[in-house]
Amino acid sequence: MGKSEQNQVREQRLAAKLRENLKRRKDQAKARAQGETPAPASVIDQAATDMGTDKKP
C-alpha cells in the first residue's frame, strides 16, 4: 500500500469517527432538550479512548 493510499484510508477512518462523534453529540443534545439524563461519563470516556483522545494518565 502506497503512502497516498495510506493517507486516503486514514482520512476515511477519521471521517467516519467524526460522523460518529457528531451523531453522538446530536443525540446527547436531543436528550438534554427532552429532559433526559445524558450518557454516563464512562460511556463518553470509552468513546474518547476508542478515538485515541483519552487524556487520562
PDB file of N, CA and C in Angstrom:
ATOM      1  N   MET A   1       0.850  -1.170   0.000  1.00  0.00           N
ATOM      2  CA  MET A   1       0.000   0.000   0.000  1.00  0.00           C
ATOM      3  C   MET A   1       0.896   1.233   0.000  1.00  0.00           C
ATOM      4  N   GLY A   2       0.664   2.103  -0.949  1.00  0.00           N
ATOM      5  CA  GLY A   2       1.466   3.315  -1.075  1.00  0.00           C
ATOM      6  C   GLY A   2       1.093   4.351  -0.033  1.00  0.00           C
ATOM      7  N   LYS A   3       1.920   5.361   0.058  1.00  0.00           N
ATOM      8  CA  LYS A   3       1.704   6.412   1.061  1.00  0.00           C
ATOM      9  C   LYS A   3       0.389   7.166   0.814  1.00  0.00           C
ATOM     10  N   SER A   4       0.065   7.421  -0.447  1.00  0.00           N
ATOM     11  CA  SER A   4      -1.180   8.130  -0.740  1.00  0.00           C
ATOM     12  C   SER A   4      -2.388   7.263  -0.391  1.00  0.00           C
ATOM     13  N   GLU A   5      -2.278   5.959  -0.597  1.00  0.00           N
ATOM     14  CA  GLU A   5      -3.369   5.052  -0.218  1.00  0.00           C
ATOM     15  C   GLU A   5      -3.538   5.010   1.294  1.00  0.00           C
ATOM     16  N   GLN A   6      -2.421   5.022   2.023  1.00  0.00           N
ATOM     17  CA  GLN A   6      -2.487   5.033   3.483  1.00  0.00           C
ATOM     18  C   GLN A   6      -3.152   6.314   3.971  1.00  0.00           C
ATOM     19  N   ASN A   7      -2.798   7.429   3.357  1.00  0.00           N
ATOM     20  CA  ASN A   7      -3.420   8.706   3.725  1.00  0.00           C
ATOM     21  C   ASN A   7      -4.915   8.691   3.443  1.00  0.00           C
ATOM     22  N   GLN A   8      -5.296   8.109   2.332  1.00  0.00           N
ATOM     23  CA  GLN A   8      -6.709   8.041   1.969  1.00  0.00           C
ATOM     24  C   GLN A   8      -7.483   7.176   2.967  1.00  0.00           C
ATOM     25  N   VAL A   9      -6.916   6.038   3.351  1.00  0.00           N
ATOM     26  CA  VAL A   9      -7.559   5.160   4.337  1.00  0.00           C
ATOM     27  C   VAL A   9      -7.686   5.884   5.671  1.00  0.00           C
ATOM     28  N   ARG A  10      -6.637   6.593   6.055  1.00  0.00           N
ATOM     29  CA  ARG A  10      -6.658   7.345   7.314  1.00  0.00           C
ATOM     30  C   ARG A  10      -7.739   8.422   7.281  1.00  0.00           C
ATOM     31  N   GLU A  11      -7.808   9.142   6.172  1.00  0.00           N
ATOM     32  CA  GLU A  11      -8.833  10.185   6.025  1.00  0.00           C
ATOM     33  C   GLU A  11     -10.239   9.596   6.137  1.00  0.00           C
ATOM     34  N   GLN A  12     -10.459   8.452   5.520  1.00  0.00           N
ATOM     35  CA  GLN A  12     -11.766   7.798   5.582  1.00  0.00           C
ATOM     36  C   GLN A  12     -12.097   7.378   7.008  1.00  0.00           C
ATOM     37  N   ARG A  13     -11.096   6.824   7.703  1.00  0.00           N
ATOM     38  CA  ARG A  13     -11.300   6.388   9.086  1.00  0.00           C
ATOM     39  C   ARG A  13     -11.624   7.591   9.978  1.00  0.00           C
ATOM     40  N   LEU A  14     -10.879   8.676   9.808  1.00  0.00           N
ATOM     41  CA  LEU A  14     -11.134   9.875  10.605  1.00  0.00           C
ATOM     42  C   LEU A  14     -12.504  10.476  10.291  1.00  0.00           C
ATOM     43  N   ALA A  15     -12.882  10.466   9.041  1.00  0.00           N
ATOM     44  CA  ALA A  15     -14.198  10.996   8.657  1.00  0.00           C
ATOM     45  C   ALA A  15     -15.310  10.182   9.306  1.00  0.00           C
ATOM     46  N   ALA A  16     -15.148   8.869   9.341  1.00  0.00           N
ATOM     47  CA  ALA A  16     -16.155   8.007   9.972  1.00  0.00           C
ATOM     48  C   ALA A  16     -16.247   8.304  11.466  1.00  0.00           C
ATOM     49  N   LYS A  17     -15.100   8.488  12.123  1.00  0.00           N
ATOM     50  CA  LYS A  17     -15.098   8.812  13.556  1.00  0.00           C
ATOM     51  C   LYS A  17     -15.757  10.162  13.810  1.00  0.00           C
ATOM     52  N   LEU A  18     -15.506  11.128  12.935  1.00  0.00           N
ATOM     53  CA  LEU A  18     -16.145  12.433  13.087  1.00  0.00           C
ATOM     54  C   LEU A  18     -17.657  12.336  12.950  1.00  0.00           C
ATOM     55  N   ARG A  19     -18.110  11.526  11.993  1.00  0.00           N
ATOM     56  CA  ARG A  19     -19.561  11.327  11.827  1.00  0.00           C
ATOM     57  C   ARG A  19     -20.166  10.679  13.065  1.00  0.00           C
ATOM     58  N   GLU A  20     -19.485   9.670  13.623  1.00  0.00           N
ATOM     59  CA  GLU A  20     -19.970   9.007  14.835  1.00  0.00           C
ATOM     60  C   GLU A  20     -20.040   9.995  15.989  1.00  0.00           C
ATOM     61  N   ASN A  21     -19.010  10.821  16.126  1.00  0.00           N
ATOM     62  CA  ASN A  21     -18.965  11.803  17.199  1.00  0.00           C
ATOM     63  C   ASN A  21     -20.094  12.823  17.043  1.00  0.00           C
ATOM     64  N   LEU A  22     -20.309  13.290  15.842  1.00  0.00           N
ATOM     65  CA  LEU A  22     -21.381  14.253  15.601  1.00  0.00           C
ATOM     66  C   LEU A  22     -22.737  13.654  15.939  1.00  0.00           C
ATOM     67  N   LYS A  23     -22.957  12.411  15.535  1.00  0.00           N
ATOM     68  CA  LYS A  23     -24.226  11.739  15.828  1.00  0.00           C
ATOM     69  C   LYS A  23     -24.418  11.599  17.337  1.00  0.00           C
ATOM     70  N   ARG A  24     -23.357  11.205  18.036  1.00  0.00           N
ATOM     71  CA  ARG A  24     -23.432  11.053  19.496  1.00  0.00           C
ATOM     72  C   ARG A  24     -23.750  12.384  20.163  1.00  0.00           C
ATOM     73  N   ARG A  25     -23.080  13.456  19.717  1.00  0.00           N
ATOM     74  CA  ARG A  25     -23.319  14.773  20.307  1.00  0.00           C
ATOM     75  C   ARG A  25     -24.727  15.269  20.020  1.00  0.00           C
ATOM     76  N   LYS A  26     -25.236  15.002  18.821  1.00  0.00           N
ATOM     77  CA  LYS A  26     -26.613  15.389  18.498  1.00  0.00           C
ATOM     78  C   LYS A  26     -27.605  14.634  19.372  1.00  0.00           C
ATOM     79  N   ASP A  27     -27.356  13.333  19.572  1.00  0.00           N
ATOM     80  CA  ASP A  27     -28.224  12.533  20.423  1.00  0.00           C
ATOM     81  C   ASP A  27     -28.208  13.050  21.858  1.00  0.00           C
ATOM     82  N   GLN A  28     -27.022  13.427  22.348  1.00  0.00           N
ATOM     83  CA  GLN A  28     -26.916  13.971  23.703  1.00  0.00           C
ATOM     84  C   GLN A  28     -27.678  15.286  23.817  1.00  0.00           C
ATOM     85  N   ALA A  29     -27.537  16.151  22.839  1.00  0.00           N
ATOM     86  CA  ALA A  29     -28.233  17.441  22.863  1.00  0.00           C
ATOM     87  C   ALA A  29     -29.742  17.234  22.819  1.00  0.00           C
ATOM     88  N   LYS A  30     -30.163  16.292  22.007  1.00  0.00           N
ATOM     89  CA  LYS A  30     -31.590  15.990  21.904  1.00  0.00           C
ATOM     90  C   LYS A  30     -32.117  15.463  23.243  1.00  0.00           C
ATOM     91  N   ALA A  31     -31.348  14.591  23.887  1.00  0.00           N
ATOM     92  CA  ALA A  31     -31.757  14.040  25.183  1.00  0.00           C
ATOM     93  C   ALA A  31     -31.843  15.137  26.236  1.00  0.00           C
ATOM     94  N   ARG A  32     -30.872  16.047  26.235  1.00  0.00           N
ATOM     95  CA  ARG A  32     -30.904  17.152  27.196  1.00  0.00           C
ATOM     96  C   ARG A  32     -32.116  18.047  26.944  1.00  0.00           C
ATOM     97  N   ALA A  33     -32.436  18.287  25.696  1.00  0.00           N
ATOM     98  CA  ALA A  33     -33.571  19.143  25.352  1.00  0.00           C
ATOM     99  C   ALA A  33     -34.886  18.503  25.795  1.00  0.00           C
ATOM    100  N   GLN A  34     -34.927  17.178  25.799  1.00  0.00           N
ATOM    101  CA  GLN A  34     -36.138  16.468  26.203  1.00  0.00           C
ATOM    102  C   GLN A  34     -36.172  16.215  27.703  1.00  0.00           C
ATOM    103  N   GLY A  35     -35.122  16.622  28.408  1.00  0.00           N
ATOM    104  CA  GLY A  35     -35.084  16.468  29.845  1.00  0.00           C
ATOM    105  C   GLY A  35     -34.567  15.125  30.314  1.00  0.00           C
ATOM    106  N   GLU A  36     -34.013  14.334  29.420  1.00  0.00           N
ATOM    107  CA  GLU A  36     -33.446  13.052  29.813  1.00  0.00           C
ATOM    108  C   GLU A  36     -32.034  13.277  30.328  1.00  0.00           C
ATOM    109  N   THR A  37     -31.515  12.286  31.049  1.00  0.00           N
ATOM    110  CA  THR A  37     -30.140  12.396  31.528  1.00  0.00           C
ATOM    111  C   THR A  37     -29.191  12.000  30.411  1.00  0.00           C
ATOM    112  N   PRO A  38     -28.071  12.705  30.293  1.00  0.00           N
ATOM    113  CA  PRO A  38     -27.094  12.354  29.257  1.00  0.00           C
ATOM    114  C   PRO A  38     -26.392  11.041  29.580  1.00  0.00           C
ATOM    115  N   ALA A  39     -25.637  10.543  28.624  1.00  0.00           N
ATOM    116  CA  ALA A  39     -24.900   9.296  28.805  1.00  0.00           C
ATOM    117  C   ALA A  39     -23.937   9.429  29.974  1.00  0.00           C
ATOM    118  N   PRO A  40     -23.739   8.348  30.730  1.00  0.00           N
ATOM    119  CA  PRO A  40     -22.784   8.408  31.837  1.00  0.00           C
ATOM    120  C   PRO A  40     -21.376   8.713  31.349  1.00  0.00           C
ATOM    121  N   ALA A  41     -20.576   9.287  32.220  1.00  0.00           N
ATOM    122  CA  ALA A  41     -19.211   9.679  31.859  1.00  0.00           C
ATOM    123  C   ALA A  41     -18.399   8.495  31.367  1.00  0.00           C
ATOM    124  N   SER A  42     -18.663   7.307  31.908  1.00  0.00           N
ATOM    125  CA  SER A  42     -17.882   6.141  31.497  1.00  0.00           C
ATOM    126  C   SER A  42     -18.092   5.833  30.017  1.00  0.00           C
ATOM    127  N   VAL A  43     -19.271   6.056  29.506  1.00  0.00           N
ATOM    128  CA  VAL A  43     -19.544   5.832  28.083  1.00  0.00           C
ATOM    129  C   VAL A  43     -18.789   6.853  27.248  1.00  0.00           C
ATOM    130  N   ILE A  44     -18.779   8.094  27.696  1.00  0.00           N
ATOM    131  CA  ILE A  44     -18.075   9.149  26.979  1.00  0.00           C
ATOM    132  C   ILE A  44     -16.572   8.896  27.029  1.00  0.00           C
ATOM    133  N   ASP A  45     -16.055   8.474  28.212  1.00  0.00           N
ATOM    134  CA  ASP A  45     -14.636   8.159  28.325  1.00  0.00           C
ATOM    135  C   ASP A  45     -14.253   7.027  27.393  1.00  0.00           C
ATOM    136  N   GLN A  46     -15.109   6.021  27.276  1.00  0.00           N
ATOM    137  CA  GLN A  46     -14.823   4.893  26.395  1.00  0.00           C
ATOM    138  C   GLN A  46     -14.787   5.362  24.943  1.00  0.00           C
ATOM    139  N   ALA A  47     -15.699   6.246  24.563  1.00  0.00           N
ATOM    140  CA  ALA A  47     -15.710   6.762  23.197  1.00  0.00           C
ATOM    141  C   ALA A  47     -14.432   7.547  22.924  1.00  0.00           C
ATOM    142  N   ALA A  48     -13.982   8.330  23.898  1.00  0.00           N
ATOM    143  CA  ALA A  48     -12.741   9.091  23.726  1.00  0.00           C
ATOM    144  C   ALA A  48     -11.553   8.149  23.586  1.00  0.00           C
ATOM    145  N   THR A  49     -11.555   7.073  24.363  1.00  0.00           N
ATOM    146  CA  THR A  49     -10.471   6.100  24.283  1.00  0.00           C
ATOM    147  C   THR A  49     -10.476   5.426  22.912  1.00  0.00           C
ATOM    148  N   ASP A  50     -11.660   5.080  22.423  1.00  0.00           N
ATOM    149  CA  ASP A  50     -11.768   4.446  21.108  1.00  0.00           C
ATOM    150  C   ASP A  50     -11.235   5.361  20.010  1.00  0.00           C
ATOM    151  N   MET A  51     -11.402   6.663  20.185  1.00  0.00           N
ATOM    152  CA  MET A  51     -10.955   7.617  19.184  1.00  0.00           C
ATOM    153  C   MET A  51      -9.496   8.016  19.406  1.00  0.00           C
ATOM    154  N   GLY A  52      -8.886   7.520  20.483  1.00  0.00           N
ATOM    155  CA  GLY A  52      -7.497   7.845  20.742  1.00  0.00           C
ATOM    156  C   GLY A  52      -7.303   9.220  21.340  1.00  0.00           C
ATOM    157  N   THR A  53      -8.358   9.774  21.942  1.00  0.00           N
ATOM    158  CA  THR A  53      -8.245  11.107  22.523  1.00  0.00           C
ATOM    159  C   THR A  53      -8.284  11.060  24.035  1.00  0.00           C
ATOM    160  N   ASP A  54      -8.108   9.900  24.615  1.00  0.00           N
ATOM    161  CA  ASP A  54      -8.137   9.758  26.065  1.00  0.00           C
ATOM    162  C   ASP A  54      -6.957  10.501  26.662  1.00  0.00           C
ATOM    163  N   LYS A  55      -7.214  11.411  27.575  1.00  0.00           N
ATOM    164  CA  LYS A  55      -6.152  12.229  28.159  1.00  0.00           C
ATOM    165  C   LYS A  55      -5.845  11.830  29.577  1.00  0.00           C
ATOM    166  N   LYS A  56      -6.343  10.704  30.023  1.00  0.00           N
ATOM    167  CA  LYS A  56      -6.054  10.240  31.373  1.00  0.00           C
ATOM    168  C   LYS A  56      -4.649   9.676  31.426  1.00  0.00           C
ATOM    169  N   PRO A  57      -3.980   9.796  32.577  1.00  0.00           N
ATOM    170  CA  PRO A  57      -2.610   9.284  32.674  1.00  0.00           C
ATOM    171  C   PRO A  57      -2.530   7.787  32.548  1.00  0.00           C
TER     172      PRO A  57
END
